[in-house]
Short mmCIF file of C-alpha atoms in Angstrom, two decimals:
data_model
loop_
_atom_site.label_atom_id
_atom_site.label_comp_id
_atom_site.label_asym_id
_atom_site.label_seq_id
_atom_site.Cartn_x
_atom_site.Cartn_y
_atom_site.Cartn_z
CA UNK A 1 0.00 0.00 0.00
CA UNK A 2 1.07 3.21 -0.70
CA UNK A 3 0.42 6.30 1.65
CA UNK A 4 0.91 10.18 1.14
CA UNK A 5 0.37 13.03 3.17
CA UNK A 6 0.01 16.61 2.73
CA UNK A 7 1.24 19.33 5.02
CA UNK A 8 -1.39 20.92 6.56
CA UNK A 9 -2.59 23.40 9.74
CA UNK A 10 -5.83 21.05 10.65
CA UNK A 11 -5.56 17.24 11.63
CA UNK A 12 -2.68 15.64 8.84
CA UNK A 13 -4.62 14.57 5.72
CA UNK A 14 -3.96 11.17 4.63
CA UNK A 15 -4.79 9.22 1.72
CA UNK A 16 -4.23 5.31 1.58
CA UNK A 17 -4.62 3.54 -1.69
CA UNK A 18 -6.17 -0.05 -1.57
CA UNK A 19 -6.76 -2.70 -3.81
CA UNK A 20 -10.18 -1.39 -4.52
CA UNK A 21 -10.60 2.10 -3.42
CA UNK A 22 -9.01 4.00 -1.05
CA UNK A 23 -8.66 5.45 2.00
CA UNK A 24 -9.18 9.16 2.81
CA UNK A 25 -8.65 11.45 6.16
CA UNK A 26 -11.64 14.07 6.09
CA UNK A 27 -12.49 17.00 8.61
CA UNK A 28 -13.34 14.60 11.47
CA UNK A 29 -10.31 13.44 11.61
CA UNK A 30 -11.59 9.86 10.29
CA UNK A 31 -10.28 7.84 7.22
CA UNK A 32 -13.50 6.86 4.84
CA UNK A 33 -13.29 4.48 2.28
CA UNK A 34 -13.99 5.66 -1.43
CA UNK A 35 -14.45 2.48 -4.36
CA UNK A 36 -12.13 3.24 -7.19
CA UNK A 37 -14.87 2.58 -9.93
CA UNK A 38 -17.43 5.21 -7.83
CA UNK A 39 -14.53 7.94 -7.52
CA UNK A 40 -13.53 7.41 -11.66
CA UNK A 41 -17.49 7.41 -12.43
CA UNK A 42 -17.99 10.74 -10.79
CA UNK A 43 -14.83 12.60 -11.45
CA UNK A 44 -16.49 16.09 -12.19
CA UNK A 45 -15.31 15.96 -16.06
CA UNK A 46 -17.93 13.04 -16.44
CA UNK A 47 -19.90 15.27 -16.39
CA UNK A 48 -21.72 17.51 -19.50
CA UNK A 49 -22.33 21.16 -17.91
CA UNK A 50 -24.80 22.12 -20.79
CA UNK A 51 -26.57 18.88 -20.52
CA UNK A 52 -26.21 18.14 -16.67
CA UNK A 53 -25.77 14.21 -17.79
CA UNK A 54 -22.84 12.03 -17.65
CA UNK A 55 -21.03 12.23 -20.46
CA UNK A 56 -18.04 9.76 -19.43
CA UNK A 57 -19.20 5.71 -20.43
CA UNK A 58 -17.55 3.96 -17.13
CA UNK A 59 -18.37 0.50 -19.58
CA UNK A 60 -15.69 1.56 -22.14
CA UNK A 61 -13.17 1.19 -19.84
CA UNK A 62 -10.84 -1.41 -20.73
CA UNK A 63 -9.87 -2.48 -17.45
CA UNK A 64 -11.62 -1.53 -13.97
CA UNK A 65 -10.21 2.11 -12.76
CA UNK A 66 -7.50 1.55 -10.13
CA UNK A 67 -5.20 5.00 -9.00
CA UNK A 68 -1.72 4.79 -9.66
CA UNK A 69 -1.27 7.94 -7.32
CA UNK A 70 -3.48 10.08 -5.02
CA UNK A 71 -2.49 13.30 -2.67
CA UNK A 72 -3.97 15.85 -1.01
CA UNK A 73 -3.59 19.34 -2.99
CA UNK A 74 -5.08 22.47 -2.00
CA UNK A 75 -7.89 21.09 0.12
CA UNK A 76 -8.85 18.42 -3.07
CA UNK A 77 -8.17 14.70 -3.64
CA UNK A 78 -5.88 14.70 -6.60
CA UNK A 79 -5.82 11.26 -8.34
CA UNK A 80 -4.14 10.03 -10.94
CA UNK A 81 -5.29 6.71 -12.90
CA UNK A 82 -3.17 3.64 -13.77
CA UNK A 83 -3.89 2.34 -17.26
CA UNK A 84 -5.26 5.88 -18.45
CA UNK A 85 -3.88 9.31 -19.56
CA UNK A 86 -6.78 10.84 -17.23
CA UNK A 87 -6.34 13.23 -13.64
CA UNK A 88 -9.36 13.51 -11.54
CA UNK A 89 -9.54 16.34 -8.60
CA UNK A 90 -12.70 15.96 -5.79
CA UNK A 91 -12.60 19.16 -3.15
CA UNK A 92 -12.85 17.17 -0.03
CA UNK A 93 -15.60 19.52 0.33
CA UNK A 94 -17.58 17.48 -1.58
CA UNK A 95 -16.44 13.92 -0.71
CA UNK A 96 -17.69 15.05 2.38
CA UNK A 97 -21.19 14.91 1.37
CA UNK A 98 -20.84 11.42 -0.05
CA UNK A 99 -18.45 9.82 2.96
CA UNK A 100 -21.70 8.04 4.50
CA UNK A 101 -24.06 6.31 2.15
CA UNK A 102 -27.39 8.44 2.48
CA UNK A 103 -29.27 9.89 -0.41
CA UNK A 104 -28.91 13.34 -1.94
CA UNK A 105 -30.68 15.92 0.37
CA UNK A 106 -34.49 16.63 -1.88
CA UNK A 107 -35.69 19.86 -1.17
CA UNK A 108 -39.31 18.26 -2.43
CA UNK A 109 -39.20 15.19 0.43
CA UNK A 110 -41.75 17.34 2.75
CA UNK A 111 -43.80 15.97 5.87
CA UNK A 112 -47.22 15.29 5.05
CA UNK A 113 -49.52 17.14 7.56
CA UNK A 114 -52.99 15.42 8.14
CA UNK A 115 -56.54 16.82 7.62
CA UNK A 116 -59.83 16.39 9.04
CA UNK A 117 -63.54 17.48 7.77
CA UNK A 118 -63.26 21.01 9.52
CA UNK A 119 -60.70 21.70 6.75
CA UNK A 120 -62.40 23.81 4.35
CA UNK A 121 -61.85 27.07 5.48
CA UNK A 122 -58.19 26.30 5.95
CA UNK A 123 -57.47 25.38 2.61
CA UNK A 124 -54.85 26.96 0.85
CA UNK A 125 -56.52 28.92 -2.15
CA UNK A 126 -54.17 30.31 -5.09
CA UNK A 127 -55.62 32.76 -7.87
CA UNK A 128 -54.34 31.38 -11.22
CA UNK A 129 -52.80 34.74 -12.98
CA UNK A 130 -51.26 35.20 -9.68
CA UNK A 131 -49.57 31.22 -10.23
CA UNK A 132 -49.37 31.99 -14.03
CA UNK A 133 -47.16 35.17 -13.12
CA UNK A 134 -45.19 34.51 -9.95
CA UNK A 135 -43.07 31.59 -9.41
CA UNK A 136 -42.90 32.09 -5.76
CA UNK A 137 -46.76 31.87 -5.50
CA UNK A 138 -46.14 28.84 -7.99
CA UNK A 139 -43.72 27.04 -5.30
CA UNK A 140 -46.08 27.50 -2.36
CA UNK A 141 -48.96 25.91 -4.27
CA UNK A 142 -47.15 23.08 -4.98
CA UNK A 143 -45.65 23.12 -1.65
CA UNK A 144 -49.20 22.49 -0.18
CA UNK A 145 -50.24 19.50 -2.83
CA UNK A 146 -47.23 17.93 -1.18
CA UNK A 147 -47.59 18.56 2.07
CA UNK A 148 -51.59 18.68 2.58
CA UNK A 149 -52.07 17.00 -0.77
CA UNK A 150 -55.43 19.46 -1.46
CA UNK A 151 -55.26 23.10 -2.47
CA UNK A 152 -57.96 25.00 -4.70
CA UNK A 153 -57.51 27.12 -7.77
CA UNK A 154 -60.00 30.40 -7.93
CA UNK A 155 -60.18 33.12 -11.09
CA UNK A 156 -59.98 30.23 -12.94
CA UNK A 157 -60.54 31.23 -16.66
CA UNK A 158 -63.90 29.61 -18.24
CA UNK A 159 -62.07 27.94 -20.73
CA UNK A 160 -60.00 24.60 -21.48
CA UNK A 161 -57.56 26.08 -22.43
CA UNK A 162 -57.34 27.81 -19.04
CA UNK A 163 -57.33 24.25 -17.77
CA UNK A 164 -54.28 22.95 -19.64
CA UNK A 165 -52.54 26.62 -19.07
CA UNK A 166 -52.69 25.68 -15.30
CA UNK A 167 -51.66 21.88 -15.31
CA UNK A 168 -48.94 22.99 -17.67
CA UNK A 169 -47.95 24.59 -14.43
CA UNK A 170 -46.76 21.97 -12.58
CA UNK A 171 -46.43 19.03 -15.70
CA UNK A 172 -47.56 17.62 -18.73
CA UNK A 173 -51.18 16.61 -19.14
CA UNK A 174 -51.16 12.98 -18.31
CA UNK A 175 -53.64 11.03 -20.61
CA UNK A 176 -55.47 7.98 -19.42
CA UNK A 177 -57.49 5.30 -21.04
CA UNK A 178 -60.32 8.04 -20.65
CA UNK A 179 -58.12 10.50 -22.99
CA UNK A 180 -56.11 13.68 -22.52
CA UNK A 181 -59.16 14.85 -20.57
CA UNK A 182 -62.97 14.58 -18.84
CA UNK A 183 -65.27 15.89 -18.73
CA UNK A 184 -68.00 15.18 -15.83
CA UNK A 185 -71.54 15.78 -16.80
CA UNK A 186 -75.03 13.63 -16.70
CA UNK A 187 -74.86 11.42 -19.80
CA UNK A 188 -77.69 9.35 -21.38
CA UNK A 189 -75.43 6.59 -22.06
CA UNK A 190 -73.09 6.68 -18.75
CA UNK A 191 -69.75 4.76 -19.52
CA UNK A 192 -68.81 5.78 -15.70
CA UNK A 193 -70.45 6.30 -12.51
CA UNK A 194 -69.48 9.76 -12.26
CA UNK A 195 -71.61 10.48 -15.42
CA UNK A 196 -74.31 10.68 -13.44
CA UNK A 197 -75.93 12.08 -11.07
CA UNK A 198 -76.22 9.36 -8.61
CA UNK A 199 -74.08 9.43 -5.18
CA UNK A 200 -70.45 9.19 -6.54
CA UNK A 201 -68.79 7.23 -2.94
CA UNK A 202 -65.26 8.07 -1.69
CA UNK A 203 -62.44 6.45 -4.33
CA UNK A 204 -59.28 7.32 -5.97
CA UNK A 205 -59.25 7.46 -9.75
CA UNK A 206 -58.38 5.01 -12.53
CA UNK A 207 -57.48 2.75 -9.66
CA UNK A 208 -57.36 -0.36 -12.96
CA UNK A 209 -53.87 1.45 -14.19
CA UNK A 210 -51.23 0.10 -13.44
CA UNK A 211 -49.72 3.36 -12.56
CA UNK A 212 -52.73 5.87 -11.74
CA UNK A 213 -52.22 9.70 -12.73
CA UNK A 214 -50.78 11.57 -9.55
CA UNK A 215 -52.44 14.76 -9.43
CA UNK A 216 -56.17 15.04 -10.39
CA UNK A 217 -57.37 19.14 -11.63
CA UNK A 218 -61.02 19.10 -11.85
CA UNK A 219 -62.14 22.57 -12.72
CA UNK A 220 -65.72 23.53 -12.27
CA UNK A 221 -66.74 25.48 -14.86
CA UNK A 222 -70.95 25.43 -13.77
CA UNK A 223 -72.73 24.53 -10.82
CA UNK A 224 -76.42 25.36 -10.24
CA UNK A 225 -77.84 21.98 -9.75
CA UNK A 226 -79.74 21.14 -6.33
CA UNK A 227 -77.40 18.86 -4.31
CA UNK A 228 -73.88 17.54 -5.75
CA UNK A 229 -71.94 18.56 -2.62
CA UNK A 230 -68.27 17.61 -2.73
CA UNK A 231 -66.47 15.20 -0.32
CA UNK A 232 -62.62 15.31 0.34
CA UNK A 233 -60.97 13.15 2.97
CA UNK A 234 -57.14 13.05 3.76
CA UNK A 235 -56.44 9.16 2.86
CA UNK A 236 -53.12 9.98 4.92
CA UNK A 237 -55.40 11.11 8.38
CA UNK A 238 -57.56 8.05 7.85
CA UNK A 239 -54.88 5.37 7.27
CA UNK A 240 -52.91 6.78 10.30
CA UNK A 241 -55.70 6.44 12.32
CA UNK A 242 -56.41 3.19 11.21
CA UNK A 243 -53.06 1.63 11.86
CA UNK A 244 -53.67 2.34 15.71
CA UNK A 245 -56.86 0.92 15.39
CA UNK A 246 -56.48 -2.14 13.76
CA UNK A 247 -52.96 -2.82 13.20
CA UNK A 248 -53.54 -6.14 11.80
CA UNK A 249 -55.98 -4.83 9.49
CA UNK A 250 -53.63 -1.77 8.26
CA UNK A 251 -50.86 -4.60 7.28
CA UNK A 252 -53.57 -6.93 5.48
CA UNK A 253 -54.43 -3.45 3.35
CA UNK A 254 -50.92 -2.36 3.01
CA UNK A 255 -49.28 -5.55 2.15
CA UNK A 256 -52.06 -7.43 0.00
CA UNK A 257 -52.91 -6.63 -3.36
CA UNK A 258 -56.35 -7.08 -4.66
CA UNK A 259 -57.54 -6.37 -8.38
CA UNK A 260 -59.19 -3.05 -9.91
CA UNK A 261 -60.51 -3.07 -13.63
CA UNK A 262 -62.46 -0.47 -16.02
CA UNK A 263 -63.92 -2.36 -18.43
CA UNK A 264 -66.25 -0.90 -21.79
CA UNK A 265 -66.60 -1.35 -25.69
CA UNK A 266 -63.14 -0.31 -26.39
CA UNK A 267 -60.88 -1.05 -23.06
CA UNK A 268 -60.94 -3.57 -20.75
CA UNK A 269 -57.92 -1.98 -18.06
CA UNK A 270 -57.07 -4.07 -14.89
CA UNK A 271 -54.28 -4.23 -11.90
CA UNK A 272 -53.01 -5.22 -8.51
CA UNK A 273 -52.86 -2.85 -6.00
CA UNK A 274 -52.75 -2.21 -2.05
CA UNK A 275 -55.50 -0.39 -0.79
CA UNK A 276 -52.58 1.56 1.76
CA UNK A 277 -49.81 3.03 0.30
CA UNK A 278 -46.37 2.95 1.88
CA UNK A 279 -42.73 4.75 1.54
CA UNK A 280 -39.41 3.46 2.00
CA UNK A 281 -40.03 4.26 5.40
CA UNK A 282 -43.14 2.65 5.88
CA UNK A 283 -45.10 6.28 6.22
CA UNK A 284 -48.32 6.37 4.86
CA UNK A 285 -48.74 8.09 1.36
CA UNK A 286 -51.78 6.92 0.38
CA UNK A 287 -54.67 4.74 -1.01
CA UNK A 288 -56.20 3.27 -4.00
CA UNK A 289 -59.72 2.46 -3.79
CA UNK A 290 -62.60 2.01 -5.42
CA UNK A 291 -65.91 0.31 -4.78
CA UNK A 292 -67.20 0.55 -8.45
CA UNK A 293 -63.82 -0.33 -9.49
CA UNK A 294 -62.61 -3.07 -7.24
CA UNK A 295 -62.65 -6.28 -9.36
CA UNK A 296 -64.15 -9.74 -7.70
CA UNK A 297 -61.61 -10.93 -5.32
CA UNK A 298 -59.48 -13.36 -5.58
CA UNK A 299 -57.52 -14.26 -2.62
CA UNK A 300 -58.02 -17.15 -1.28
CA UNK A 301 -61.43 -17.71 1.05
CA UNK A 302 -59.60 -18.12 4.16
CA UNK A 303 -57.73 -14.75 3.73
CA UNK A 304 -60.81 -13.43 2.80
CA UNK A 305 -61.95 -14.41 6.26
CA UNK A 306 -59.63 -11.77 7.84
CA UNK A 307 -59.19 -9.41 4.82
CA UNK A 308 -62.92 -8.57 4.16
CA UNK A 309 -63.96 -7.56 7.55
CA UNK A 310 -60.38 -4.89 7.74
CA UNK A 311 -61.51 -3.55 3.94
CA UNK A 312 -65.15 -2.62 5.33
CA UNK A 313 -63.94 -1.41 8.25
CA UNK A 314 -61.56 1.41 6.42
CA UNK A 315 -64.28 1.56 4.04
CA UNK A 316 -66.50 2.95 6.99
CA UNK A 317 -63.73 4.50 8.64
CA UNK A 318 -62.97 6.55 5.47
CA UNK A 319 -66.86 8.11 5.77
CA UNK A 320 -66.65 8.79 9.36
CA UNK A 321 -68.05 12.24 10.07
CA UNK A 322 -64.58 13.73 11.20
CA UNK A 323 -62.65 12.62 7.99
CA UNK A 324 -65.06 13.89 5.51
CA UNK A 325 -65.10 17.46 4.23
CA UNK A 326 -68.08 18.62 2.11
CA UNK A 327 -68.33 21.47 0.46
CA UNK A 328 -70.21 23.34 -2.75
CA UNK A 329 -68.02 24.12 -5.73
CA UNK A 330 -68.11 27.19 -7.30
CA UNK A 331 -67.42 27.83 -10.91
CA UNK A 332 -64.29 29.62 -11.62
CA UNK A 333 -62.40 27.22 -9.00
CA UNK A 334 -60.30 24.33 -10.00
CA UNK A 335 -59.35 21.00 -7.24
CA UNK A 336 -56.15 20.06 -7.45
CA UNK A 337 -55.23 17.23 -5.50
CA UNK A 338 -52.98 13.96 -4.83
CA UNK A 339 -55.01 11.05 -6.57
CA UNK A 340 -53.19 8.79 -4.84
CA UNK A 341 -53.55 10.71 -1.38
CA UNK A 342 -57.49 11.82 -1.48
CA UNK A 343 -60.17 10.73 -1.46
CA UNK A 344 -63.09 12.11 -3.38
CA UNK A 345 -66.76 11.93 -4.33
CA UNK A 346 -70.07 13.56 -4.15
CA UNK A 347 -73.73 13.35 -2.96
CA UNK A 348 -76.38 12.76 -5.48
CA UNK A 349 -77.59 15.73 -7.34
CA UNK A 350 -80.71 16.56 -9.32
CA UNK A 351 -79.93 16.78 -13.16
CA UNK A 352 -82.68 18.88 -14.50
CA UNK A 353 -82.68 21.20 -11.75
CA UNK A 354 -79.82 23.38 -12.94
CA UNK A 355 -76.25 22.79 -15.02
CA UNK A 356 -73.53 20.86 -13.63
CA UNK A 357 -70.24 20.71 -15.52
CA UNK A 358 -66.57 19.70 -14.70
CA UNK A 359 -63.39 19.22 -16.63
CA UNK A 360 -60.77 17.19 -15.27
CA UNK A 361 -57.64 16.04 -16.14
CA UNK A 362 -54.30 14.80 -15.02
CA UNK A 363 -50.51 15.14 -14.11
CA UNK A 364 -48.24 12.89 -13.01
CA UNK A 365 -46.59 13.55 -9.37
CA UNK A 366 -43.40 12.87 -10.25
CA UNK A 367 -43.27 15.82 -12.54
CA UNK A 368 -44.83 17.67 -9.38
CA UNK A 369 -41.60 17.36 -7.35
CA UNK A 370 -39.43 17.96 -10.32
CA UNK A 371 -41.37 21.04 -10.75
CA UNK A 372 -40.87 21.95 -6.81
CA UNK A 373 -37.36 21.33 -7.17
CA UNK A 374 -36.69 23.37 -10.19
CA UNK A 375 -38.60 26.56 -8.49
CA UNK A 376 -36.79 25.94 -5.28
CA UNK A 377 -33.53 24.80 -5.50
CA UNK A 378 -30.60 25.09 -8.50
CA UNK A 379 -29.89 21.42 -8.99
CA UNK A 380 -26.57 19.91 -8.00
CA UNK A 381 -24.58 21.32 -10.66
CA UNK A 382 -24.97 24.89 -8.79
CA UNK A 383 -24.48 23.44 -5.35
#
């Protein structure tokens, strides 16, 4: 092994090459271990500063990387590579950030805060010219989809193209097997519960994709019928609450996928999913569910036995009085919210006593957090 030091004020600065990586002395006076192949990969002339991609090809290197040299050079790693004309230098600044595995730091990784049906008045309200023309106002609406997953639009223009102006906000318009977009309004010849104007019960949408949209807009554009009052709950307060009350029946929901399907003349769409949605860290982000969508089950009977009895129980606990926040839209306003987060329906409503009509459609919520990122933060090629 080879080992060179550097002169400096501070703790002496080390560097021990290894078979396979090597050894480095950082600011707390601790040697961390760096792997050869991860230090060649991310040298910073891998990398494309127009593009922001990785413009080096780590698989067109003949051999694996191994340093013939490293020292420590005005507060940077300085290595140089055996088998290749090539020099890399790391400020130890940033191997600092990288000397424990844990992921990037994402400014759009926010703590979801939990609602109840005494919400309404709380809800965070957003004028669209004022989104349209301020990307500050722009980063606290989507601030609140993430964090409360529910915010409304108001001055919304009466117009689609007013609709696509302000999901073009956050993303693309997501299509589904419904099309770019929806619109919600009594038909003769109802392909979907919603075209109707029956009681529409608490569910997520398109819960027979295999990935459902992310964020739902549904932008009410009339509303003068008798009835047709709109329910929200917080899928995130619910589930929560349910895991402390039946914790057997939270893992049955969270762990065991059931089917979904949306079936008609020209699609027949079906999936697997949990009705509880988990993180990485087992944090509750979600649901999927559907009564009018759930297919027949088929778990076996005797899971069924135990499984059953937890889904009706969440299905009741969902419509509890304290969960469920109802509420008149107005036209002009637009709901945007986490489809895979709230819940939503209506009560029924009587179609010829006035005009009901809403446009929906879709983005995905990936493209929200890129979004929130972009408008808060300057990527890591300005950190």
């Amino acid at each position: 092994m080879n080992e060179m030091t550097a002169p400096t004020s501070s703790a002496p600065q080390v560097v021990t090459l290894k078979a396979k990586g090597l050894d480095v002395t950082l600011s707390d006076g601790s040697a961390h271990y760096f792997n050869y192949y991860w230090l060649r990969d991310n040298c910073p002339t891998s990398f494309n500063a127009n593009t922001r991609e990785r413009s080096f090809d780590i698989f067109h290197l003949a051999t694996g990387p191994v340093a013939k040299a490293a020292m420590i050079e005005n507060d940077a790693l300085v290595i140089s590579w055996a088998d290749e004309d090539h020099v890399t230098r790391f400020p130890l600044g940033w191997l600092e950030a990288y000397s424990t595995p844990t992921p990037r730091a994402d400014p759009a990784d926010l703590p979801r805060v939990a609602w109840f049906g005494d919400h309404y008045p709380d809800v965070p309200r957003f004028s669209q010219p004022d989104l349209v023309a301020d990307p500050e106002t722009r980063a606290k609406w989507i601030e609140a989809l993430i964090v409360e997953g529910f915010a409304i639009v108001t001055d919304m223009p009466d117009s689609d193209a007013g609709l696509t102006e302000t999901a073009n906000l956050i993303g693309q318009v997501r299509p589904t097997f419904f099309g770019d977009y929806f619109d919600v309004r009594t038909h003769i010849k109802p392909t979907n519960t919603a075209y109707t104007a029956a009681a529409l019960e608490l569910h997520t949408d398109t819960p027979a994709e295999e990935h459902a949209p992310g964020v739902q807009f549904l932008h009410c554009r009339a509303n003068t019928v008798a009835g047709g009052q709109s329910i929200y709950s917080d899928g995130v307060a619910v589930a929560n609450a349910f895991r402390e009350r039946d914790p057997e029946g939270f893992r049955l929901l969270s762990e065991v996928a059931i089917p979904f399907y949306c079936e008609h003349d020209t699609y027949d769409m079906r999936s697997r999913q949990t009705v509880i949605e988990l993180d990485e860290r087992g944090e509750v982000t979600g649901l999927t569910i559907s009564q009018h969508m759930a297919d027949i089950f088929d778990l076996d009977q005797t899971v069924l036995d135990s499984y059953y009895p937890a889904f009706c129980n969440f299905g009741r606990m969902l419509q509890e009085d304290r969960y469920m926040m109802r509420f008149l839209m107005k036209a002009g306003e637009c709901m945007v919210f986490d489809n895979h987060r709230i819940v939503h329906g209506r009560a029924a409503y009587s179609a010829d006593s006035g005009s009901r009509y809403l446009r929906g459609c879709y983005v995905d919520r990936g493209e929200m957090r890129s979004t929130y990122r972009a408008l808060v933060s300057k990527g890591r090629f300005a950190e």
